[in-house]
Coordinates of C-alpha atoms in Angstrom, one line a residue:
Chain A
M1 CA 15.4 10.7 19.5
G2 CA 16.1 14.0 22.1
A3 CA 15.3 11.3 24.8
G4 CA 17.7 8.6 23.4
I5 CA 20.0 11.1 23.2
V6 CA 20.2 12.0 26.8
T7 CA 19.9 8.3 27.9
R8 CA 23.2 7.3 25.9
L9 CA 25.2 10.6 27.0
M10 CA 24.4 9.2 31.0
A11 CA 24.9 5.9 30.1
A12 CA 28.3 7.1 29.0
G13 CA 29.6 9.1 32.1
H14 CA 27.9 12.6 31.6
Q15 CA 26.5 14.5 33.5
V16 CA 23.4 16.0 31.6
T17 CA 20.9 19.1 31.6
G18 CA 18.5 19.4 29.6
W19 CA 14.9 21.3 28.7
N20 CA 12.3 20.3 26.9
R21 CA 8.7 23.0 26.0
S22 CA 7.2 19.9 27.7
P23 CA 8.7 19.1 31.1
D24 CA 6.0 16.3 31.4
K25 CA 8.4 15.0 28.6
A26 CA 11.4 15.0 30.3
A27 CA 10.3 13.4 34.0
P28 CA 11.3 10.3 33.3
L29 CA 14.7 11.5 32.3
V30 CA 15.0 13.4 34.9
R31 CA 14.0 10.1 37.4
A32 CA 16.7 8.7 35.2
G33 CA 19.7 11.8 36.4
M34 CA 19.3 14.5 34.0
H35 CA 19.4 17.5 35.8
W36 CA 16.2 19.6 35.2
A37 CA 16.3 23.5 34.0
D38 CA 14.2 26.1 33.6
S39 CA 15.0 27.0 30.3
P40 CA 17.5 26.5 27.1
R41 CA 19.6 29.4 28.8
A42 CA 19.7 27.7 32.1
A43 CA 20.4 24.9 30.0
A44 CA 23.3 26.4 28.0
S45 CA 25.0 28.5 31.2
K46 CA 25.7 24.9 33.0
S47 CA 27.4 23.1 30.2
E48 CA 30.6 22.3 28.3
I49 CA 28.5 21.6 25.3
V50 CA 24.9 21.9 24.1
F51 CA 23.0 20.0 22.0
S52 CA 19.8 21.1 20.3
I53 CA 16.7 19.0 18.2
V54 CA 13.5 20.3 17.2
T55 CA 11.0 20.0 14.1
D56 CA 11.8 23.3 12.3
A57 CA 14.2 25.9 11.4
A58 CA 11.6 28.0 13.4
A59 CA 11.9 25.9 16.5
V60 CA 16.0 26.1 16.3
R61 CA 15.5 30.2 16.2
A62 CA 13.0 29.5 19.2
V63 CA 15.4 27.3 21.3
A64 CA 19.0 28.8 20.1
L65 CA 17.7 32.7 19.9
G66 CA 15.4 33.5 22.2
G67 CA 15.4 35.7 25.4
D68 CA 15.8 32.5 27.6
G69 CA 17.2 30.9 24.1
I70 CA 21.1 28.7 24.7
L71 CA 22.4 32.1 23.0
A72 CA 21.8 34.3 26.3
G73 CA 23.3 31.4 28.0
L74 CA 26.8 29.9 26.4
R75 CA 29.9 30.7 28.0
R76 CA 32.7 32.0 25.9
E77 CA 34.2 28.5 25.6
G78 CA 31.0 26.6 25.5
I79 CA 30.1 24.9 22.0
Y80 CA 26.2 25.3 20.6
L81 CA 25.7 21.8 18.1
D82 CA 22.1 22.0 16.7
M83 CA 20.4 18.6 15.7
S84 CA 17.8 19.5 13.5
T85 CA 17.4 18.5 10.3
I86 CA 16.9 21.9 8.7
A87 CA 17.9 24.1 5.2
P88 CA 21.4 24.7 5.3
D89 CA 20.8 28.4 4.6
R90 CA 18.4 28.6 7.8
S91 CA 21.1 26.8 10.0
R92 CA 24.2 29.5 9.1
D93 CA 21.7 32.2 9.9
V94 CA 21.9 31.3 13.3
A95 CA 25.4 30.0 13.5
A96 CA 25.9 33.4 12.2
E97 CA 24.7 35.3 14.7
F98 CA 26.7 33.2 16.9
A99 CA 29.8 34.2 15.1
N100 CA 28.1 37.8 15.7
A101 CA 28.1 37.4 19.4
G102 CA 31.6 35.3 19.4
R103 CA 30.1 32.0 20.2
I104 CA 30.2 29.5 18.5
M105 CA 27.7 27.1 16.7
L106 CA 27.5 24.5 15.0
D107 CA 25.3 22.1 12.6
A108 CA 25.1 17.9 13.3
P109 CA 22.3 16.8 12.1
I110 CA 22.3 13.1 13.2
S111 CA 21.6 10.4 11.0
G112 CA 19.7 7.1 12.6
S113 CA 16.5 6.7 13.6
P114 CA 15.6 5.6 17.7
V115 CA 16.0 2.4 17.2
T116 CA 19.9 2.9 15.2
L117 CA 20.6 5.5 18.0
S118 CA 19.3 3.0 20.8
Q119 CA 22.3 0.7 19.4
G120 CA 24.8 2.9 19.3
K121 CA 24.4 3.0 15.6
A122 CA 23.5 6.4 14.5
S123 CA 25.9 9.2 12.8
I124 CA 26.4 12.2 12.9
M125 CA 27.7 14.7 10.5
V126 CA 29.0 17.9 11.3
G127 CA 29.4 21.4 9.6
G128 CA 31.2 24.8 10.8
D129 CA 34.4 25.5 12.9
R130 CA 36.8 21.9 12.7
A131 CA 38.3 23.0 15.9
A132 CA 35.7 23.2 17.4
F133 CA 34.2 19.5 15.8
E134 CA 37.5 17.7 17.3
R135 CA 36.9 19.4 20.5
A136 CA 33.2 18.0 20.6
K137 CA 34.0 14.9 19.0
P138 CA 34.6 12.6 21.8
V139 CA 31.2 13.6 23.4
L140 CA 29.8 13.0 20.7
L141 CA 31.2 9.4 19.8
S142 CA 29.2 8.1 22.6
I143 CA 26.0 9.5 20.8
G144 CA 26.6 7.3 17.7
A145 CA 29.5 5.3 16.2
S146 CA 30.7 7.5 13.9
A147 CA 31.2 11.8 13.8
T148 CA 31.9 12.6 10.0
Y149 CA 33.0 16.6 9.7
I150 CA 31.6 17.3 6.0
G151 CA 33.2 21.2 5.9
E152 CA 31.9 24.9 6.4
S153 CA 28.7 25.6 8.3
G154 CA 25.7 24.3 7.0
L155 CA 27.6 21.6 4.7
A156 CA 26.1 18.4 7.3
A157 CA 22.5 20.4 7.1
Q158 CA 23.1 19.5 3.4
M159 CA 24.6 16.6 3.5
K160 CA 21.6 15.4 6.2
L161 CA 19.5 16.4 3.5
A162 CA 21.2 14.2 1.2
V163 CA 21.5 11.2 2.1
N164 CA 17.6 11.4 4.0
L165 CA 16.9 12.3 0.0
L166 CA 18.8 8.7 -0.7
L167 CA 16.7 7.3 2.5
M168 CA 13.9 8.0 1.0
V169 CA 13.4 7.3 -2.2
E170 CA 14.9 4.0 -1.1
V171 CA 12.3 3.0 1.5
I172 CA 9.2 4.0 -1.2
A173 CA 11.2 2.1 -4.0
F174 CA 11.1 -0.3 -2.3
C175 CA 6.7 -0.4 -1.8
E176 CA 7.0 -0.1 -5.3
G177 CA 8.6 -3.2 -6.0
V178 CA 7.3 -5.5 -3.0
A179 CA 3.8 -4.0 -4.3
M180 CA 4.8 -5.5 -8.0
A181 CA 5.7 -8.6 -6.7
E182 CA 2.5 -9.2 -4.7
K183 CA 0.7 -7.8 -8.3
G184 CA 2.1 -10.5 -9.8
G185 CA 1.3 -13.1 -7.5
V186 CA 3.9 -13.4 -4.4
S187 CA 3.7 -13.3 -0.8
R188 CA 4.0 -10.0 1.0
E189 CA 6.3 -12.7 3.3
V190 CA 8.3 -13.7 0.4
A191 CA 9.0 -10.8 -1.3
L192 CA 10.1 -8.7 1.6
E193 CA 13.0 -11.7 2.9
A194 CA 13.6 -11.9 -0.9
M195 CA 14.6 -8.0 -1.1
L196 CA 16.6 -7.8 2.1
N197 CA 18.7 -11.0 1.2
S198 CA 19.6 -9.4 -1.9
V199 CA 22.5 -6.7 -2.7
A200 CA 20.1 -3.5 -2.4
A201 CA 18.7 -4.3 1.3
S202 CA 20.2 -1.5 3.8
P203 CA 19.3 -0.9 7.6
V204 CA 17.2 0.9 7.0
L205 CA 14.8 -1.1 5.0
G206 CA 15.8 -4.2 7.7
Y207 CA 14.4 -2.5 10.6
R208 CA 11.7 -0.5 8.5
G209 CA 10.8 -3.4 5.6
P210 CA 9.1 -5.5 8.1
F211 CA 7.1 -3.1 9.2
I212 CA 4.4 -4.3 6.3
L213 CA 4.1 -7.3 7.1
E214 CA 0.4 -7.9 8.2
G215 CA -0.8 -6.6 11.4
K216 CA 3.7 -5.4 12.6
M217 CA 2.6 -1.3 11.4
P218 CA 3.8 0.0 14.5
E219 CA 1.0 2.9 16.7
V220 CA 4.0 5.5 16.7
P221 CA 5.8 4.7 13.7
L222 CA 9.7 6.4 13.3
A223 CA 8.5 8.9 10.8
D224 CA 5.2 9.7 9.9
V225 CA 4.2 10.0 6.6
N226 CA 3.8 14.4 7.4
L227 CA 7.6 14.3 9.2
Q228 CA 8.6 12.9 6.6
Q229 CA 7.0 15.0 3.7
K230 CA 8.9 17.4 5.7
D231 CA 12.2 16.7 4.8
M232 CA 11.2 16.0 1.7
L233 CA 10.3 19.5 1.0
L234 CA 13.8 20.3 2.5
V235 CA 14.8 18.1 -0.2
L236 CA 13.8 19.2 -3.3
E237 CA 13.3 23.5 -2.0
L238 CA 17.8 22.9 -1.4
A239 CA 17.7 21.2 -5.2
R240 CA 14.9 23.6 -6.5
R241 CA 18.1 26.4 -5.4
L242 CA 21.3 24.7 -5.9
G243 CA 20.0 24.5 -9.4
T244 CA 20.1 20.8 -9.4
P245 CA 17.9 18.2 -10.9
A246 CA 15.9 15.5 -8.7
P247 CA 13.6 13.6 -10.4
L248 CA 13.9 10.3 -9.0
A249 CA 13.3 12.7 -5.3
A250 CA 10.3 14.5 -6.9
A251 CA 8.3 10.9 -8.0
A252 CA 8.8 10.0 -4.7
N253 CA 7.5 12.9 -2.9
E254 CA 4.6 12.6 -4.8
M255 CA 3.6 8.9 -3.6
M256 CA 3.4 11.4 0.1
N257 CA 1.0 13.3 -1.8
A258 CA -1.1 10.0 -2.3
C259 CA -0.6 8.6 1.0
R260 CA -2.1 11.8 1.7
G261 CA -4.5 11.9 -0.2
M262 CA -5.4 8.1 0.7
G263 CA -6.0 8.9 4.8
L264 CA -2.9 6.6 5.3
D265 CA -0.5 10.1 7.0
H266 CA -0.7 9.2 10.4
N267 CA 1.7 6.0 9.8
D268 CA 5.3 5.5 8.9
F269 CA 6.0 6.6 5.9
V270 CA 7.0 3.0 4.6
I271 CA 3.2 3.2 4.9
A272 CA 3.5 4.0 0.4
H273 CA 3.0 -0.1 1.0
E274 CA -0.1 0.6 1.4
A275 CA -1.0 3.3 -1.2
Y276 CA 0.8 1.3 -4.0
R277 CA -1.3 -2.0 -3.4
R278 CA -4.6 0.7 -3.6
L279 CA -2.9 2.3 -7.0
G280 CA -2.5 -0.8 -8.4
G281 CA -6.3 -2.5 -7.4
Q282 CA -4.8 -4.8 -4.8
S283 CA -7.0 -5.9 -2.0
K284 CA -6.6 -7.9 1.0
Chain B
M1 CA 28.2 -14.2 -14.0
G2 CA 28.6 -17.9 -16.3
A3 CA 32.4 -18.1 -16.2
G4 CA 31.9 -16.8 -12.1
I5 CA 29.2 -19.8 -11.6
V6 CA 31.5 -22.1 -13.0
T7 CA 34.2 -21.9 -11.3
R8 CA 31.9 -21.7 -7.4
L9 CA 30.6 -24.8 -8.5
M10 CA 34.0 -26.5 -9.3
A11 CA 35.6 -24.8 -6.1
A12 CA 33.0 -26.9 -4.5
G13 CA 33.8 -30.4 -6.3
H14 CA 31.3 -30.5 -8.3
Q15 CA 31.6 -31.8 -12.0
V16 CA 31.1 -29.4 -14.6
T17 CA 30.7 -29.4 -18.4
G18 CA 29.7 -26.4 -20.1
W19 CA 29.1 -25.3 -23.5
N20 CA 29.7 -21.3 -24.3
R21 CA 28.7 -19.5 -27.9
S22 CA 32.4 -18.4 -27.9
P23 CA 34.5 -21.1 -26.9
D24 CA 37.6 -19.0 -26.2
K25 CA 35.0 -17.2 -24.2
A26 CA 35.2 -20.9 -21.9
A27 CA 39.6 -21.7 -22.5
P28 CA 40.3 -20.8 -19.1
L29 CA 37.4 -22.6 -17.6
V30 CA 38.4 -25.8 -19.3
R31 CA 42.7 -25.0 -18.0
A32 CA 40.9 -25.2 -14.6
G33 CA 38.7 -28.7 -15.1
M34 CA 35.4 -27.4 -17.4
H35 CA 34.2 -30.3 -19.5
W36 CA 34.0 -29.2 -22.8
A37 CA 30.4 -29.8 -24.2
D38 CA 30.0 -29.4 -28.1
S39 CA 26.2 -28.2 -28.0
P40 CA 23.8 -26.8 -25.2
R41 CA 22.2 -30.5 -26.2
A42 CA 25.4 -32.5 -25.5
A43 CA 26.1 -31.0 -21.8
A44 CA 22.9 -31.4 -21.0
S45 CA 23.1 -35.2 -21.9
K46 CA 26.1 -35.4 -19.1
S47 CA 24.9 -34.2 -16.6
E48 CA 22.3 -33.7 -13.2
I49 CA 21.3 -30.3 -13.2
V50 CA 21.8 -28.4 -16.1
F51 CA 22.1 -23.6 -15.3
S52 CA 21.7 -21.4 -18.2
I53 CA 22.2 -17.5 -17.8
V54 CA 22.3 -15.3 -21.1
T55 CA 21.7 -11.7 -22.5
D56 CA 17.5 -12.1 -23.0
A57 CA 14.5 -14.3 -23.4
A58 CA 15.2 -15.1 -26.8
A59 CA 18.8 -16.1 -26.3
V60 CA 17.2 -18.5 -23.4
R61 CA 14.8 -20.4 -26.1
A62 CA 18.0 -21.4 -29.0
V63 CA 19.6 -22.8 -25.4
A64 CA 16.8 -24.2 -24.1
L65 CA 14.3 -25.1 -27.4
G66 CA 17.0 -25.8 -30.4
G67 CA 17.3 -28.4 -32.0
D68 CA 20.8 -29.0 -30.2
G69 CA 19.5 -26.8 -26.9
I70 CA 18.5 -28.4 -23.5
L71 CA 15.3 -30.0 -24.1
A72 CA 17.3 -32.2 -26.9
G73 CA 19.2 -33.7 -24.5
L74 CA 17.9 -33.7 -20.6
R75 CA 17.8 -36.5 -18.7
R76 CA 14.3 -37.7 -17.0
E77 CA 15.9 -36.8 -13.9
G78 CA 17.2 -33.5 -14.8
I79 CA 16.3 -29.8 -13.2
Y80 CA 16.9 -26.9 -16.2
L81 CA 17.5 -23.9 -14.2
D82 CA 17.3 -20.1 -15.9
M83 CA 19.2 -17.8 -14.1
S84 CA 18.7 -15.7 -16.9
T85 CA 16.7 -11.8 -15.9
I86 CA 14.5 -12.2 -18.6
A87 CA 10.1 -11.7 -18.1
P88 CA 8.6 -13.6 -15.9
D89 CA 6.0 -14.7 -18.5
R90 CA 8.9 -15.9 -21.6
S91 CA 10.4 -18.0 -18.4
R92 CA 6.3 -20.0 -18.3
D93 CA 6.6 -20.5 -21.9
V94 CA 9.8 -21.9 -21.9
A95 CA 9.2 -24.0 -18.2
A96 CA 5.9 -25.3 -20.5
E97 CA 7.6 -26.4 -23.1
F98 CA 9.4 -28.7 -20.9
A99 CA 5.9 -29.9 -19.2
N100 CA 5.1 -30.9 -21.9
A101 CA 7.9 -33.2 -23.3
G102 CA 8.5 -34.3 -19.4
R103 CA 11.4 -32.3 -18.2
I104 CA 11.6 -30.1 -15.3
M105 CA 12.8 -25.5 -15.6
L106 CA 13.2 -23.7 -12.7
D107 CA 13.5 -19.8 -13.0
A108 CA 15.8 -19.6 -11.2
P109 CA 17.5 -16.1 -11.4
I110 CA 20.5 -14.8 -9.5
S111 CA 21.3 -11.5 -7.6
G112 CA 24.5 -9.5 -7.4
S113 CA 27.3 -8.9 -9.3
P114 CA 30.6 -10.6 -9.9
V115 CA 31.9 -9.4 -7.5
T116 CA 28.8 -10.3 -4.5
L117 CA 29.3 -13.6 -5.9
S118 CA 32.8 -13.6 -6.2
Q119 CA 32.7 -14.0 -2.2
G120 CA 30.3 -16.4 -2.3
K121 CA 27.7 -13.6 -1.3
A122 CA 25.4 -13.7 -4.5
S123 CA 21.0 -14.8 -3.6
I124 CA 19.3 -17.0 -5.3
M125 CA 15.1 -16.9 -5.7
V126 CA 13.8 -19.9 -8.0
G127 CA 11.0 -20.2 -9.6
G128 CA 9.0 -23.5 -10.5
D129 CA 8.0 -27.2 -9.5
R130 CA 9.1 -27.2 -5.1
A131 CA 10.7 -30.4 -5.5
A132 CA 12.9 -30.2 -7.7
F133 CA 14.1 -27.0 -6.3
E134 CA 14.9 -29.0 -3.0
R135 CA 16.6 -31.3 -4.8
A136 CA 18.9 -28.7 -6.9
K137 CA 19.2 -26.4 -3.8
P138 CA 22.8 -27.7 -1.6
V139 CA 24.0 -27.2 -5.9
L140 CA 22.7 -23.3 -5.8
L141 CA 23.6 -23.2 -2.0
S142 CA 27.7 -24.0 -3.7
I143 CA 27.0 -20.8 -6.1
G144 CA 25.4 -18.6 -3.3
A145 CA 25.2 -17.5 0.1
S146 CA 20.9 -18.5 0.3
A147 CA 18.5 -20.4 -2.4
T148 CA 15.1 -19.0 -1.8
Y149 CA 11.9 -20.6 -2.7
I150 CA 9.5 -17.8 -4.8
G151 CA 6.5 -20.2 -5.9
E152 CA 5.1 -21.2 -8.9
S153 CA 7.6 -20.7 -12.3
G154 CA 8.3 -17.0 -13.8
L155 CA 7.3 -15.8 -9.9
A156 CA 11.1 -15.7 -8.9
A157 CA 12.0 -14.0 -12.3
Q158 CA 9.2 -11.7 -11.3
M159 CA 10.6 -11.2 -7.9
K160 CA 14.3 -10.5 -9.6
L161 CA 13.0 -7.2 -11.8
A162 CA 10.8 -6.3 -8.1
V163 CA 14.9 -6.8 -6.4
N164 CA 15.9 -4.9 -9.7
L165 CA 14.0 -2.2 -10.0
L166 CA 15.0 -1.2 -5.6
L167 CA 18.3 -1.9 -6.8
M168 CA 18.6 0.7 -9.5
V169 CA 16.2 3.2 -8.2
E170 CA 18.5 2.7 -5.0
V171 CA 21.7 3.8 -7.2
I172 CA 20.5 6.1 -9.1
A173 CA 19.2 7.9 -6.1
F174 CA 22.7 7.8 -4.6
C175 CA 23.8 9.3 -7.7
E176 CA 21.4 12.2 -7.1
G177 CA 21.9 13.0 -3.2
V178 CA 25.8 12.7 -4.0
A179 CA 25.4 15.4 -6.8
M180 CA 23.2 17.4 -5.1
A181 CA 25.9 17.3 -1.7
E182 CA 28.6 18.0 -4.0
K183 CA 26.7 21.2 -6.3
G184 CA 26.5 22.8 -2.7
G185 CA 30.1 22.8 -1.4
V186 CA 30.1 18.9 -0.3
S187 CA 33.6 17.3 -1.3
R188 CA 32.6 14.3 -3.0
E189 CA 35.1 12.1 -1.4
V190 CA 33.1 13.8 1.8
A191 CA 29.6 12.8 0.6
L192 CA 30.4 9.2 -0.3
E193 CA 31.5 8.8 2.8
A194 CA 28.4 10.1 5.0
M195 CA 26.3 8.1 2.0
L196 CA 27.8 4.5 3.3
N197 CA 28.2 5.4 6.7
S198 CA 24.3 5.9 6.4
V199 CA 21.4 3.4 7.5
A200 CA 20.8 3.9 4.0
A201 CA 24.0 2.4 2.8
S202 CA 23.6 -1.1 1.2
P203 CA 26.1 -3.8 -0.8
V204 CA 25.4 -2.5 -3.8
L205 CA 26.0 1.2 -3.0
G206 CA 29.4 -0.2 -0.9
Y207 CA 31.1 -2.1 -3.4
R208 CA 29.5 0.6 -6.3
G209 CA 29.5 4.1 -4.3
P210 CA 33.7 4.1 -4.8
F211 CA 32.9 4.2 -8.7
I212 CA 32.4 7.8 -8.5
L213 CA 35.9 8.6 -7.5
E214 CA 37.9 10.7 -9.3
G215 CA 39.0 7.7 -12.1
K216 CA 37.9 5.0 -10.2
M217 CA 34.7 4.2 -12.9
P218 CA 35.7 0.4 -14.1
E219 CA 36.6 -0.1 -18.0
V220 CA 34.6 -2.9 -17.5
P221 CA 31.5 -1.8 -15.7
L222 CA 29.7 -4.4 -14.0
A223 CA 26.2 -3.5 -15.7
D224 CA 27.2 -0.6 -18.4
V225 CA 23.9 1.6 -18.5
N226 CA 22.5 0.1 -21.8
L227 CA 22.6 -3.7 -20.3
Q228 CA 20.8 -2.1 -17.3
Q229 CA 18.7 -0.3 -19.3
K230 CA 17.2 -3.3 -20.6
D231 CA 16.2 -5.0 -17.1
M232 CA 14.5 -1.9 -15.8
L233 CA 12.6 -1.9 -19.6
L234 CA 11.6 -5.4 -18.3
V235 CA 10.5 -3.8 -14.9
L236 CA 8.1 -1.1 -16.7
E237 CA 6.1 -3.7 -18.9
L238 CA 5.7 -5.9 -16.2
A239 CA 4.4 -3.1 -14.3
R240 CA 2.3 -1.8 -17.2
R241 CA 0.8 -5.4 -17.7
L242 CA 0.1 -6.3 -14.5
G243 CA -1.3 -2.6 -13.6
T244 CA 1.0 -2.0 -10.5
P245 CA 2.1 2.1 -11.7
A246 CA 6.1 2.6 -11.1
P247 CA 6.7 6.1 -10.7
L248 CA 10.0 5.6 -9.2
A249 CA 11.2 3.2 -11.8
A250 CA 10.2 5.5 -14.8
A251 CA 11.8 8.3 -13.4
A252 CA 15.3 6.1 -12.9
N253 CA 14.6 5.3 -16.8
E254 CA 14.3 8.5 -18.3
M255 CA 18.2 9.5 -16.3
M256 CA 19.4 6.4 -18.0
N257 CA 17.7 8.5 -21.3
A258 CA 19.7 11.1 -20.1
C259 CA 22.9 8.7 -19.7
R260 CA 22.7 7.5 -23.2
G261 CA 22.2 10.9 -24.9
M262 CA 25.0 12.1 -23.1
G263 CA 27.0 9.9 -24.7
L264 CA 27.8 7.8 -20.8
D265 CA 26.3 4.3 -22.4
H266 CA 29.9 2.5 -22.0
N267 CA 29.9 2.7 -18.8
D268 CA 28.7 1.2 -15.5
F269 CA 25.0 2.8 -14.6
V270 CA 26.1 4.6 -11.5
I271 CA 27.6 6.8 -13.6
A272 CA 24.1 8.6 -13.6
H273 CA 26.2 10.3 -11.0
E274 CA 28.2 12.4 -13.7
A275 CA 24.4 13.0 -16.2
Y276 CA 23.7 14.7 -12.9
R277 CA 27.0 17.1 -12.3
R278 CA 26.2 17.6 -16.1
L279 CA 22.4 18.6 -15.5
G280 CA 23.2 20.8 -12.5
G281 CA 25.8 22.9 -14.3
Q282 CA 28.7 21.2 -12.5
S283 CA 32.1 20.7 -14.1
K284 CA 34.8 19.6 -12.7

């Protein structure tokens, strides 16, 4: 996602200075005009607005709070936005350290995939200082179609998990329904078309659904089973901590366990369709 | 839904002859130009294409196979399409009786709601004789935006259940996610907007989601908890008979039990949001 965000920022005319743990991955962006920084600190010191998007809360802490991290370089008037999907409380912990140092950090998770991002259709949710959100908004709108202020620090991180709950359950329910239709004799192609013509069809089903057609599963998944289950566990942990039941998310998570048990976890998580087929005794 | 279908047929210029168990309900349609028939048999005898849409399989049998039913009146070249949501095997039973009598019955369930139907956005799935489907297709396309041939008799009824599985789980997962976001401090309005701006948003969430806003629950539900649970039980029974697991549908069905237990069943089934709120100890 990071590369896609940089590409959209540069396409909108912004000067971008970037850092990545693996410089090789950044090479195409540098060739396309991105300035290279040797550390998050160096990138932050040269920027008005600083973004991070990494895998988990430990990585956010490392890039934000480490000796060569963003906080060490961020200007007084700078704004730091973390776009990672992490637990709200972990995001609030980092924001508190920025506040203690007189700096601003916003949680700004992005909803979408590399596909919708490149189409300019991603949506960004923001939590934290509202005035800082308003200052950053024009830049956010050059990344995605919408930038919505959700509330105080951590609430955007939390909203992202609630949106992901819907998304994950929806994709797996789609798999459950197609597998049921197939088991009863409807061809997979026809079942897919009927699902995507229905009032329950959504953009994520539109771009992910076709992966289940013969030979169409992408070699590089949008999000594989392990990555998606990481988000699911954040959802279930948040629900547990808040004391709000999430029985559908829990059932969907069990299907991710089944995908891993069947050795399917290197695929995009819409591979749940194949897990359902096997659970239903369906062979090719 | 029946009244909406008649309205669209007449708007497209078709002559419609109709019957309803409660003539009072048909009175507005008669005033708008529908010819009244005293029985399904009488309606069938005056029509090239005959539709039925009723609540369950027993009602389909009564209207199709009763002494004054459609089979008794259907012309040799006529086509009977049942649009009800019923179990595939029950639909096949009725189709077999028509075939034995040298007549054609297709299963033609309609996906959508009175809202999408009136907008011309409903989709119709058809199972049974393909040539009869092709003959009926132009008329079907005056009812909805798409008419898709699914396969042999009963397969459209089955596909409808698979689509409803997705739809029901999706709507209830939406309720689960909004309730979680609210419990954590996001306002309901903001949570709804974030959900509907996400890649998981679909038409059904677009028109049903806003019902959960304060004071917006419709007095006349699109489908109340009891009616929706009837479809869910058809889904779960089909999954059981086929031997294909449906853990997400099963979890969603438990939430319908909870809605009934809490006395919320007279509402549209998106009232699951309120059930989640109560399960999470949330008060106004």
